[in-house]
XYZ file of C-alpha atoms in Angstrom:
709
model
C 0.000 0.000 0.000
C 1.296 3.442 -0.955
C 2.051 5.804 1.883
C 0.157 9.086 2.063
C 1.972 11.955 0.336
C 3.669 14.502 2.558
C 2.861 18.118 1.712
C 4.435 21.413 2.705
C 1.881 24.251 2.611
C 3.044 27.842 2.087
C 0.835 30.819 3.007
C 1.163 34.563 3.506
C -2.030 35.569 5.309
C -5.225 34.110 6.725
C -4.745 30.846 4.865
C -8.380 29.963 4.187
C -7.381 27.519 1.433
C -4.848 25.983 3.821
C -7.596 25.652 6.419
C -9.868 23.882 3.935
C -7.057 21.455 3.023
C -6.174 20.700 6.655
C -9.852 20.156 7.523
C -10.170 17.754 4.579
C -7.138 15.817 5.831
C -8.546 15.731 9.373
C -11.961 14.569 8.173
C -10.521 11.840 5.933
C -11.570 13.516 2.674
C -7.955 13.966 1.558
C -5.268 11.384 2.186
C -2.105 13.390 2.878
C 0.274 14.277 5.687
C 0.941 17.979 6.375
C 4.736 18.090 6.881
C 4.518 21.760 7.910
C 2.856 25.063 7.157
C 5.321 27.815 6.292
C 4.890 31.545 5.832
C 6.916 34.585 4.832
C 4.972 36.543 7.471
C 5.365 35.756 11.172
C 2.038 37.514 11.855
C 0.084 35.423 9.365
C -3.182 34.279 10.974
C -2.936 30.994 9.141
C 0.073 29.989 11.244
C -2.064 30.116 14.381
C -4.801 28.101 12.673
C -2.288 25.440 11.621
C -0.785 25.248 15.090
C -4.247 24.799 16.613
C -4.741 21.838 14.261
C -1.455 20.335 15.443
C 0.540 21.048 12.279
C 4.194 22.196 12.601
C 4.760 25.778 11.437
C 7.790 27.571 10.054
C 8.565 31.222 9.285
C 10.860 32.235 6.418
C 11.510 35.966 6.738
C 12.209 37.460 3.333
C 12.742 40.804 5.056
C 15.541 39.552 7.285
C 17.071 36.888 5.053
C 16.584 38.293 1.590
C 14.875 36.378 -1.202
C 17.695 33.966 -2.072
C 18.388 32.888 1.506
C 14.689 32.699 2.370
C 14.083 30.394 -0.592
C 17.064 28.266 0.408
C 15.590 27.971 3.904
C 12.256 26.868 2.433
C 13.992 24.339 0.188
C 15.962 22.853 3.055
C 12.830 22.647 5.200
C 10.975 20.847 2.415
C 13.796 18.373 1.925
C 14.395 17.802 5.638
C 10.682 17.198 6.191
C 10.610 14.721 3.307
C 7.762 16.605 1.661
C 6.678 15.163 -1.667
C 4.700 18.230 -2.758
C 4.730 21.965 -2.095
C 1.202 23.370 -1.965
C 0.857 27.136 -2.360
C -2.228 28.435 -0.572
C -2.123 32.183 -0.888
C 1.682 32.460 -0.799
C 2.219 35.985 -2.128
C 5.838 35.632 -3.214
C 7.064 34.966 -6.742
C 9.315 31.930 -6.596
C 12.589 32.237 -8.470
C 13.253 30.059 -11.532
C 16.060 28.378 -9.599
C 13.680 27.343 -6.807
C 11.082 26.110 -9.279
C 13.667 24.040 -11.142
C 14.846 22.546 -7.854
C 11.341 21.219 -7.225
C 10.251 20.965 -10.860
C 6.801 19.432 -11.259
C 6.255 19.271 -7.486
C 4.812 22.727 -6.734
C 1.022 23.164 -6.915
C -0.752 26.517 -6.875
C -4.307 27.853 -6.858
C -5.173 31.112 -8.631
C -8.443 33.118 -8.447
C -8.964 33.471 -12.226
C -9.234 31.340 -15.329
C -5.597 31.244 -16.395
C -4.055 32.274 -18.692
C -6.419 35.221 -18.177
C -5.653 37.659 -15.358
C -2.404 36.343 -13.873
C -0.701 38.176 -11.032
C -1.574 39.253 -7.515
C -4.923 40.893 -8.370
C -6.710 38.282 -10.454
C -10.174 38.983 -9.013
C -9.948 42.778 -9.322
C -8.431 42.568 -12.813
C -11.287 40.348 -13.993
C -13.814 42.704 -12.375
C -12.268 45.769 -14.017
C -12.235 44.000 -17.385
C -15.987 43.412 -17.113
C -15.827 39.778 -18.191
C -19.117 37.868 -17.754
C -17.368 35.001 -15.995
C -14.119 34.312 -14.212
C -13.156 31.427 -11.980
C -10.439 29.382 -10.294
C -7.402 27.502 -11.638
C -5.278 24.809 -9.985
C -1.986 24.201 -11.781
C 1.561 22.897 -11.542
C 3.997 25.805 -11.168
C 6.664 26.439 -13.783
C 9.176 29.248 -14.155
C 6.661 31.775 -15.501
C 4.363 33.605 -13.112
C 0.952 31.911 -12.774
C 1.811 29.485 -15.531
C 2.225 25.751 -15.931
C 0.179 22.606 -16.636
C -3.434 23.145 -15.566
C -4.884 20.445 -13.302
C -8.403 21.840 -12.896
C -10.537 24.919 -13.537
C -14.019 25.950 -12.459
C -15.966 28.924 -13.754
C -17.693 31.526 -11.574
C -20.374 33.620 -13.262
C -20.597 37.345 -12.611
C -24.250 38.195 -12.002
C -25.741 41.643 -12.700
C -26.260 42.323 -8.981
C -22.754 41.211 -7.980
C -20.334 43.581 -6.317
C -16.622 42.890 -6.290
C -17.057 41.740 -2.681
C -19.791 39.214 -3.508
C -17.827 37.980 -6.539
C -14.750 37.526 -4.356
C -16.746 35.526 -1.812
C -18.091 33.218 -4.524
C -14.586 32.660 -5.902
C -13.173 31.821 -2.463
C -15.989 29.343 -1.856
C -15.134 27.598 -5.130
C -11.418 27.647 -4.225
C -11.977 25.809 -0.939
C -13.881 22.980 -2.646
C -11.875 22.780 -5.874
C -8.430 22.748 -4.255
C -9.053 19.773 -1.959
C -10.920 17.887 -4.710
C -8.112 18.456 -7.224
C -5.392 17.523 -4.734
C -7.249 14.306 -3.887
C -7.484 13.305 -7.561
C -3.924 14.365 -8.286
C -2.404 12.486 -5.345
C -4.309 9.343 -6.322
C -2.787 9.489 -9.817
C 0.650 10.579 -8.579
C 1.327 8.661 -5.365
C 4.175 9.580 -3.066
C 7.515 8.357 -4.355
C 10.258 7.886 -1.787
C 12.780 8.113 -4.615
C 11.763 11.585 -5.784
C 15.286 12.782 -5.104
C 16.799 10.193 -7.442
C 17.543 12.762 -10.141
C 19.047 15.229 -7.673
C 21.390 12.662 -6.170
C 22.721 11.412 -9.508
C 25.762 12.730 -11.305
C 24.840 15.148 -14.070
C 25.315 13.492 -17.447
C 26.140 14.883 -20.885
C 25.648 12.607 -23.884
C 28.012 13.525 -26.724
C 27.494 11.892 -30.133
C 29.097 13.885 -32.940
C 30.085 13.205 -36.534
C 31.946 16.503 -36.858
C 34.306 16.416 -33.904
C 35.449 20.032 -34.223
C 35.562 21.512 -30.722
C 34.058 18.382 -29.139
C 37.128 17.576 -27.032
C 37.278 21.067 -25.523
C 33.532 20.996 -24.850
C 33.731 17.585 -23.174
C 36.611 18.712 -20.963
C 34.684 21.854 -20.014
C 31.539 19.904 -19.152
C 33.566 17.425 -17.108
C 35.172 20.299 -15.224
C 31.664 21.428 -14.225
C 30.783 18.023 -12.810
C 29.208 16.334 -15.823
C 29.771 12.654 -16.492
C 30.466 12.269 -20.210
C 28.478 9.543 -21.975
C 29.305 8.564 -25.539
C 29.491 5.717 -28.032
C 31.830 4.201 -30.621
C 33.842 6.750 -32.599
C 33.053 9.723 -30.396
C 33.926 7.807 -27.220
C 37.254 6.682 -28.665
C 38.092 10.217 -29.805
C 37.311 11.729 -26.396
C 39.163 9.030 -24.478
C 42.248 9.517 -26.638
C 42.008 13.207 -25.776
C 42.118 12.441 -22.065
C 38.398 12.577 -21.214
C 36.908 9.894 -18.983
C 33.933 8.449 -20.859
C 31.043 6.215 -19.843
C 30.087 4.274 -22.946
C 26.438 3.958 -23.917
C 26.673 0.181 -23.676
C 27.599 0.531 -19.993
C 24.215 2.177 -19.382
C 22.073 0.066 -21.702
C 23.786 -3.303 -21.493
C 23.258 -3.644 -25.259
C 26.153 -3.167 -27.702
C 25.780 -1.419 -31.047
C 23.955 -3.702 -33.481
C 23.209 -3.935 -37.214
C 26.658 -2.730 -38.159
C 26.345 0.359 -35.977
C 22.922 1.396 -37.254
C 21.514 1.108 -33.718
C 23.567 2.473 -30.840
C 21.655 5.055 -28.793
C 18.092 4.026 -29.688
C 17.332 2.386 -26.342
C 14.754 3.095 -23.585
C 17.539 3.763 -21.077
C 18.963 6.563 -23.223
C 15.694 7.982 -24.538
C 14.082 7.677 -21.100
C 16.977 9.509 -19.481
C 16.530 12.358 -21.945
C 12.727 12.528 -21.935
C 12.145 12.062 -18.192
C 10.297 14.926 -16.515
C 12.121 15.776 -13.330
C 9.993 15.478 -10.215
C 6.987 13.889 -11.915
C 6.100 10.920 -9.724
C 5.241 8.526 -12.544
C 8.473 9.292 -14.402
C 10.523 8.949 -11.235
C 8.903 5.589 -10.496
C 9.670 4.341 -13.992
C 13.270 5.500 -13.757
C 13.709 3.805 -10.402
C 12.055 0.613 -11.636
C 14.156 0.352 -14.809
C 17.329 1.994 -13.472
C 17.262 4.882 -15.950
C 19.763 7.680 -15.222
C 18.949 11.270 -16.133
C 20.725 12.817 -19.105
C 20.955 16.589 -18.728
C 22.851 17.647 -21.861
C 22.776 16.212 -25.388
C 25.460 17.279 -27.868
C 24.945 15.935 -31.376
C 26.048 16.661 -34.936
C 24.533 14.538 -37.685
C 25.891 12.319 -40.447
C 27.026 14.478 -43.408
C 24.252 13.618 -45.842
C 24.597 16.839 -47.840
C 28.359 16.530 -48.278
C 27.943 12.891 -49.316
C 25.300 13.847 -51.881
C 27.568 16.552 -53.307
C 30.452 14.076 -53.602
C 28.628 12.000 -56.196
C 28.221 8.975 -53.938
C 25.874 6.234 -55.112
C 22.437 5.636 -53.623
C 23.564 2.958 -51.151
C 26.306 5.217 -49.767
C 23.832 8.067 -49.571
C 21.309 6.054 -47.581
C 23.965 5.014 -45.066
C 24.513 8.704 -44.335
C 20.895 9.228 -43.250
C 21.170 9.748 -39.499
C 18.463 8.091 -37.409
C 19.772 7.904 -33.855
C 21.175 11.415 -33.857
C 17.932 12.975 -35.046
C 16.034 11.012 -32.381
C 18.388 12.202 -29.632
C 18.088 15.799 -30.778
C 14.296 15.790 -31.025
C 13.895 14.077 -27.651
C 16.185 16.571 -25.932
C 14.564 19.532 -27.669
C 11.101 18.328 -26.662
C 12.245 18.145 -23.031
C 14.048 21.501 -23.162
C 12.618 22.413 -19.779
C 15.067 19.942 -18.254
C 17.638 19.186 -20.967
C 20.061 21.366 -22.940
C 20.484 20.212 -26.548
C 23.477 21.449 -28.542
C 23.538 20.969 -32.325
C 25.663 23.884 -33.493
C 29.436 23.834 -32.986
C 29.286 27.632 -32.791
C 27.365 27.263 -29.496
C 30.023 25.195 -27.694
C 31.758 28.253 -26.276
C 28.428 29.733 -25.155
C 27.542 26.499 -23.350
C 30.719 26.666 -21.290
C 30.303 30.406 -20.681
C 26.780 29.790 -19.393
C 28.066 27.200 -16.930
C 31.001 29.373 -15.911
C 28.819 32.377 -15.181
C 25.641 30.739 -13.838
C 26.638 27.150 -12.929
C 23.570 25.917 -14.826
C 21.611 26.556 -17.987
C 18.815 29.119 -17.871
C 15.443 28.187 -19.285
C 15.804 30.931 -21.887
C 19.099 29.470 -23.102
C 17.666 25.953 -23.260
C 14.665 27.247 -25.210
C 16.980 28.953 -27.690
C 19.000 25.765 -28.127
C 15.837 23.683 -28.560
C 14.488 25.912 -31.314
C 17.824 25.749 -33.097
C 17.741 21.956 -32.723
C 14.296 21.636 -34.304
C 15.466 23.917 -37.115
C 18.494 21.655 -37.624
C 16.463 18.441 -37.817
C 13.799 19.914 -40.102
C 16.494 21.240 -42.429
C 18.287 17.885 -42.337
C 15.133 16.017 -43.348
C 14.468 18.517 -46.123
C 17.987 18.035 -47.483
C 17.457 14.262 -47.481
C 14.200 14.738 -49.394
C 15.874 16.916 -52.030
C 18.887 14.632 -52.297
C 16.849 11.467 -52.722
C 14.529 13.156 -55.232
C 17.565 14.040 -57.294
C 19.148 10.597 -56.935
C 15.901 8.761 -57.735
C 15.030 11.048 -60.642
C 11.825 12.385 -59.098
C 10.792 15.758 -60.543
C 9.198 18.173 -58.099
C 6.051 19.838 -59.424
C 4.997 23.434 -58.967
C 1.867 22.261 -57.141
C 3.745 20.000 -54.688
C 3.942 21.164 -51.083
C 7.354 22.758 -50.759
C 10.119 21.922 -48.324
C 12.720 24.638 -48.755
C 15.783 24.315 -46.553
C 18.049 27.292 -47.024
C 21.629 27.717 -45.866
C 22.966 31.210 -45.223
C 25.719 31.751 -47.760
C 26.580 35.349 -46.955
C 25.443 37.975 -44.481
C 25.086 41.182 -46.478
C 25.867 44.674 -45.264
C 22.237 45.654 -45.860
C 19.368 45.077 -48.254
C 18.143 47.310 -51.056
C 18.485 50.213 -48.620
C 20.737 50.755 -45.590
C 17.869 50.391 -43.091
C 17.095 46.830 -44.270
C 18.953 43.780 -42.936
C 19.674 41.116 -45.534
C 21.501 37.874 -46.272
C 22.057 35.544 -49.212
C 20.832 31.963 -48.850
C 21.439 28.895 -50.986
C 19.507 25.630 -51.125
C 21.426 22.497 -50.152
C 23.382 20.526 -52.747
C 23.928 23.718 -54.736
C 26.683 26.302 -55.025
C 26.935 29.803 -56.428
C 27.205 29.905 -60.216
C 30.292 32.101 -59.993
C 33.607 32.490 -58.206
C 34.620 35.967 -57.067
C 38.243 36.590 -58.029
C 38.658 40.122 -56.699
C 36.879 43.307 -55.699
C 34.538 44.429 -52.950
C 32.027 42.206 -51.235
C 28.896 41.675 -53.291
C 25.908 43.713 -52.147
C 22.209 42.858 -52.114
C 21.621 45.021 -55.202
C 24.626 43.478 -56.972
C 23.081 40.047 -56.463
C 19.702 41.219 -57.742
C 21.346 42.586 -60.876
C 23.436 39.434 -61.281
C 20.276 37.390 -61.712
C 19.441 39.301 -64.887
C 23.069 39.276 -66.028
C 23.432 35.520 -65.636
C 20.155 35.002 -67.481
C 21.569 37.125 -70.298
C 24.837 35.194 -70.390
C 22.829 31.970 -70.531
C 20.427 33.010 -73.266
C 23.223 34.509 -75.411
C 25.785 31.747 -74.854
C 25.603 30.542 -78.476
C 27.398 33.720 -79.606
C 30.206 35.981 -78.364
C 27.902 38.376 -76.538
C 27.952 41.119 -73.933
C 25.126 42.117 -71.600
C 25.109 45.280 -69.485
C 22.566 45.439 -66.650
C 21.427 48.299 -64.436
C 18.714 47.995 -61.783
C 17.797 44.429 -62.842
C 17.135 45.270 -66.486
C 19.505 45.356 -69.482
C 20.663 48.709 -70.840
C 22.829 47.157 -73.534
C 23.205 43.813 -75.325
C 25.231 42.883 -78.386
C 27.225 40.150 -80.052
C 30.305 40.338 -82.219
C 33.307 38.476 -83.517
C 35.337 39.314 -80.379
C 34.566 40.219 -76.765
C 35.816 43.747 -77.439
C 33.444 44.233 -80.365
C 30.521 42.852 -78.371
C 31.352 45.111 -75.411
C 31.687 48.300 -77.476
C 28.424 47.629 -79.319
C 26.560 46.886 -76.065
C 27.946 50.001 -74.359
C 26.878 52.168 -77.296
C 23.206 51.313 -76.674
C 22.960 53.491 -73.548
C 26.357 54.614 -72.191
C 24.745 56.907 -69.617
C 22.704 54.140 -67.979
C 25.634 51.724 -68.248
C 27.667 53.858 -65.833
C 27.650 52.003 -62.503
C 26.094 48.922 -64.078
C 27.388 45.374 -64.355
C 28.804 43.543 -67.410
C 28.600 39.919 -68.468
C 30.390 38.294 -71.402
C 29.911 34.827 -72.842
C 33.564 34.383 -73.809
C 36.857 34.772 -71.928
C 37.977 38.379 -71.456
C 41.246 39.346 -73.147
C 43.501 42.242 -72.129
C 42.262 44.567 -74.872
C 38.669 44.133 -73.712
C 39.710 44.565 -70.075
C 41.396 47.882 -70.848
C 38.263 49.107 -72.623
C 36.052 48.059 -69.708
C 38.136 50.008 -67.179
C 37.517 53.251 -69.084
C 33.995 53.307 -67.575
C 32.861 52.735 -63.990
C 31.248 49.338 -63.567
C 30.355 47.438 -60.400
C 30.894 43.919 -61.761
C 32.458 42.167 -64.727
C 31.537 38.495 -65.146
C 32.751 36.004 -67.733
C 33.424 32.269 -68.076
C 37.154 32.979 -68.048
C 39.916 35.581 -68.129
C 43.033 35.344 -70.229
C 46.410 35.358 -68.507
C 47.014 38.509 -66.495
C 43.519 39.945 -66.997
C 42.139 39.177 -63.534
C 45.295 40.625 -61.971
C 44.966 43.709 -64.186
C 41.415 44.310 -62.973
C 42.466 43.838 -59.327
C 45.281 46.361 -59.685
C 43.576 48.894 -61.940
C 40.092 48.801 -60.374
C 40.494 47.225 -56.947
C 36.797 47.773 -56.086
C 35.572 46.148 -59.308
C 34.018 42.782 -58.517
C 35.490 40.245 -60.942
C 33.464 37.044 -61.244
C 34.244 33.835 -63.068
C 30.982 32.264 -64.221
C 30.733 28.573 -63.329
C 28.318 25.863 -64.344
C 26.121 25.990 -61.283
C 22.880 26.814 -59.640
C 19.989 27.202 -62.059
C 16.791 27.070 -59.999
C 13.858 25.121 -61.296
C 11.411 27.503 -59.629
C 11.172 31.225 -59.079
C 9.919 32.034 -55.592
C 8.579 35.390 -54.521
C 7.403 36.027 -50.967
C 5.020 38.948 -50.688
C 2.078 40.147 -48.633
C -0.262 37.814 -50.497
C 1.786 34.691 -49.808
C 4.554 32.804 -51.594
C 4.283 32.783 -55.375
C 6.092 29.887 -57.048
C 6.475 29.373 -60.787
C 8.730 27.427 -63.105
C 11.900 29.327 -63.931
C 12.288 28.892 -67.652
C 11.963 30.745 -70.922
C 9.707 29.417 -73.666
C 11.253 27.840 -76.729
C 13.024 30.215 -79.098
C 10.865 31.490 -81.955
C 11.256 29.626 -85.244
C 10.358 30.931 -88.700
C 8.716 27.608 -89.473
C 6.451 27.838 -86.421
C 5.123 31.356 -86.806
C 3.348 33.588 -89.286
C 4.628 36.552 -91.276
C 2.269 39.456 -91.943
C 3.696 41.500 -94.753
C 6.928 40.640 -96.532
C 8.968 37.892 -94.784
C 12.453 39.026 -93.732
C 14.604 35.911 -93.329
C 17.742 38.035 -93.790
C 16.879 39.820 -90.520
C 16.138 36.631 -88.574
C 19.301 36.641 -86.444
C 18.581 40.180 -85.274
C 14.934 39.299 -84.680
C 15.836 36.387 -82.397
C 18.469 38.483 -80.597
C 15.863 41.211 -80.013
C 13.404 38.601 -78.702
C 16.033 37.265 -76.276
C 16.847 40.762 -75.032
C 13.152 41.549 -74.515
C 12.804 38.281 -72.583
C 15.290 39.442 -69.913
C 13.986 43.036 -69.830
C 11.445 44.335 -67.321
C 7.904 44.486 -68.696
C 6.503 46.237 -70.564
C 9.486 45.748 -72.859
C 10.261 46.956 -76.359
C 13.724 46.319 -77.831
C 15.263 47.592 -81.074
C 18.200 45.640 -82.529
C 20.365 46.423 -85.531
C 23.404 44.555 -86.824
C 23.701 42.334 -83.756
C 23.299 45.031 -81.121
C 20.465 46.503 -79.113
C 20.173 50.156 -80.127
C 17.156 51.037 -77.988
C 15.678 49.322 -74.929
C 12.420 50.463 -73.373
C 11.794 48.404 -70.246
C 9.688 48.665 -67.105
C 6.986 50.877 -68.596
C 3.364 50.651 -67.551
C 2.147 50.830 -71.154
C 3.585 49.484 -74.370
C 3.420 52.634 -76.452
C 5.600 54.524 -73.942
C 8.087 51.644 -74.031
C 8.174 51.878 -77.829
C 8.594 55.658 -77.781
C 11.479 55.389 -75.302
C 13.272 52.636 -77.248
C 12.984 54.647 -80.477
C 14.162 57.803 -78.715
C 17.235 56.023 -77.311
C 18.033 54.505 -80.717
C 18.027 57.916 -82.367
C 18.988 57.475 -86.015
C 19.848 53.805 -85.531
C 16.158 52.904 -85.462
C 16.223 53.156 -89.248
C 16.611 49.617 -90.586
C 16.329 47.982 -87.143
C 14.042 45.209 -85.918
C 11.701 45.446 -82.928
C 10.732 42.841 -80.332
C 7.858 43.120 -77.875
C 7.569 40.872 -74.812
C 3.767 40.717 -75.241
C 1.076 41.516 -77.785
C 0.250 45.001 -79.036
C -3.172 45.985 -77.688
C -3.462 48.768 -80.290
C -1.728 49.610 -83.584
C -0.106 52.742 -82.093
C 3.265 51.083 -81.363
C 3.326 49.683 -84.914
C 2.740 53.182 -86.277
C 5.640 54.519 -84.185
C 7.904 51.709 -85.391
C 7.101 52.293 -89.045
C 7.611 56.027 -88.698
C 11.065 55.432 -87.142
C 12.107 53.170 -90.010
C 11.871 49.802 -88.250
C 11.853 47.031 -90.868
C 10.506 44.046 -88.932
C 8.716 43.323 -85.654
C 8.306 40.136 -83.607
C 5.469 39.752 -81.095
C 3.570 36.784 -79.647
C 0.098 37.961 -80.641
C -3.011 37.246 -78.625
C -4.769 40.622 -78.565
C -8.448 40.941 -79.428
C -7.232 43.595 -81.888
C -4.612 41.370 -83.536
C -6.207 41.669 -86.969
C -6.254 45.449 -86.675
C -2.554 45.424 -85.717
C -1.625 43.025 -88.543
C -3.534 45.099 -91.084
C -1.834 48.320 -89.957
C 1.620 46.698 -90.256
C 0.864 45.591 -93.818
C -0.482 49.045 -94.712
C 2.726 50.660 -93.451
C 5.004 48.161 -95.194
C 6.238 46.716 -91.903
C 7.049 43.007 -91.712
C 5.399 41.532 -88.611
C 6.247 38.039 -87.364
C 3.832 36.466 -84.910
C 5.498 33.625 -83.036
C 7.149 32.613 -79.846
C 5.502 33.137 -76.493
C 4.891 35.998 -74.116
C 7.909 36.720 -71.898
C 6.564 38.991 -69.171
C 9.124 39.798 -66.507
C 7.823 41.727 -63.534
């Protein structure tokens, strides 16, 4: 038969709830033994009541001792009296987190409101002032937050129209007296007294260390050992730590079961998982630990198998699967779930902070453990997402736009700021990918540089079949051209809009020679990017323009999807251009111009990487006028023609979408444009086609719309 639980009751005043509890014990309604009644106030009337009922009383003077010493006196009294539970019955002191942790799960409180509403010392008055139609009473386990913790019972009290605050208070107190003893009775029956409740306190603190990446692990283990932690580990980690001079208890010594299945199962055992997940001070958990000899584990340090690195190495599927960590993820999740009691460390960068926390505070604060737990859940979710992406790639599974997305992102670079100095920003990359360029020299890339580079790299990709140059400013091209040499392509591209090109970025599809490099340095550019640089060219740029960012374009990251997060949600679309227009798959209106086809396609490509609405004029392999980012097509056409000046004569025009009216066609014909390419699709297409034929303008309808917002 279980012995009756011993309770220590703390009060500050009259102690009416205490009185109700003691009467219930006396009358046999509640099976418990009052170890003592304690108060922070020597004049508390409840002390006299308790003494009259034959219960020992204690006074803990906060005024004379101070809070820390008074709490220590209470703790010692509880432990010396062998009290299983601390029952707060109107104790008007906020217990420190340290005290609560010392008796975690063993402190019970009653509060005159329906928590989480109206916490604090004035729950009744606060509810009254708020005018709520009902309030009530809450009995709960105490945690480190004020008036917070697992709720054991609640009962509502209705506020009637004729109630005063005094009558409401009387009704609440009446409910308190009945609810508290009823709840304690039910709780004690489910959580009987456990003579081994101090098991966890008497054990050596344990830190389980299981790491693939052993960077810093030896120093961390030595630091934990110096603070009284017993180091527990398995296989490779244990051997590494022991060779470094750390005394290690192997996992098998706790579980009695060696690693099995070729090392696939080492830490997945009830002794280990139970030691991590056990709730300190909870009677049922303590009984289970005592019954099965499960030691507490207070710290878990774990780094996972290198799945991502293995996937990048080109390993086969079998090798990849062997690098899927099971035990480590389980340890991390268990420790993170039980963060109230366990510190979980998954980031090597936190090792120093762990030791600093112990050095300064001798224990881990709840806030620190919460921070570590959140980081741990982030680590495991990212790890699983990387496995998903890696296996999809290895198994040839294509992700669809409509599939739910798992997007793990790794911070590649913390940027000085975003588009503007007041905005914080960083560059992230998905796993298994790398930047499509290598920076050879120059300043650190900025947020705006990276935005512009997206357009530039698209240009280099779409023009890679020729020796081409693209100049970009504010995410849209201000010059494109191709030629027989990089120098020719550069000069032709620069001539399109030399004013806008100032401060822009350049991309070439062929290696940069010294002659081209010298021409580039005559104008201020932020970036020059190319697939290669002839001997001495990169060094020339670094010496001549030390701020110029010189990038070598690599075969690399080409995302399958474009993702845009905005106030409406996350928009996701396939990241690809439509097929190039073909003369055989479109329709000419007016005289066909096959001799202009190369320029027509080049104009279409340039329009495809230009901000909408986009109109591009091309002549002799070079853009001579680019109108991009306009809110109507006729303004885009007017601007492109204006920028082309006399070069519009004999040029070709590309539009990224249909012409809603013939007005742009009229402007083109007037400027001397010879041919136009557009996708068609307007309800006025026939009107546009007819106008082109009337004006002697060759119009090719083909390809697809290439909006770019």
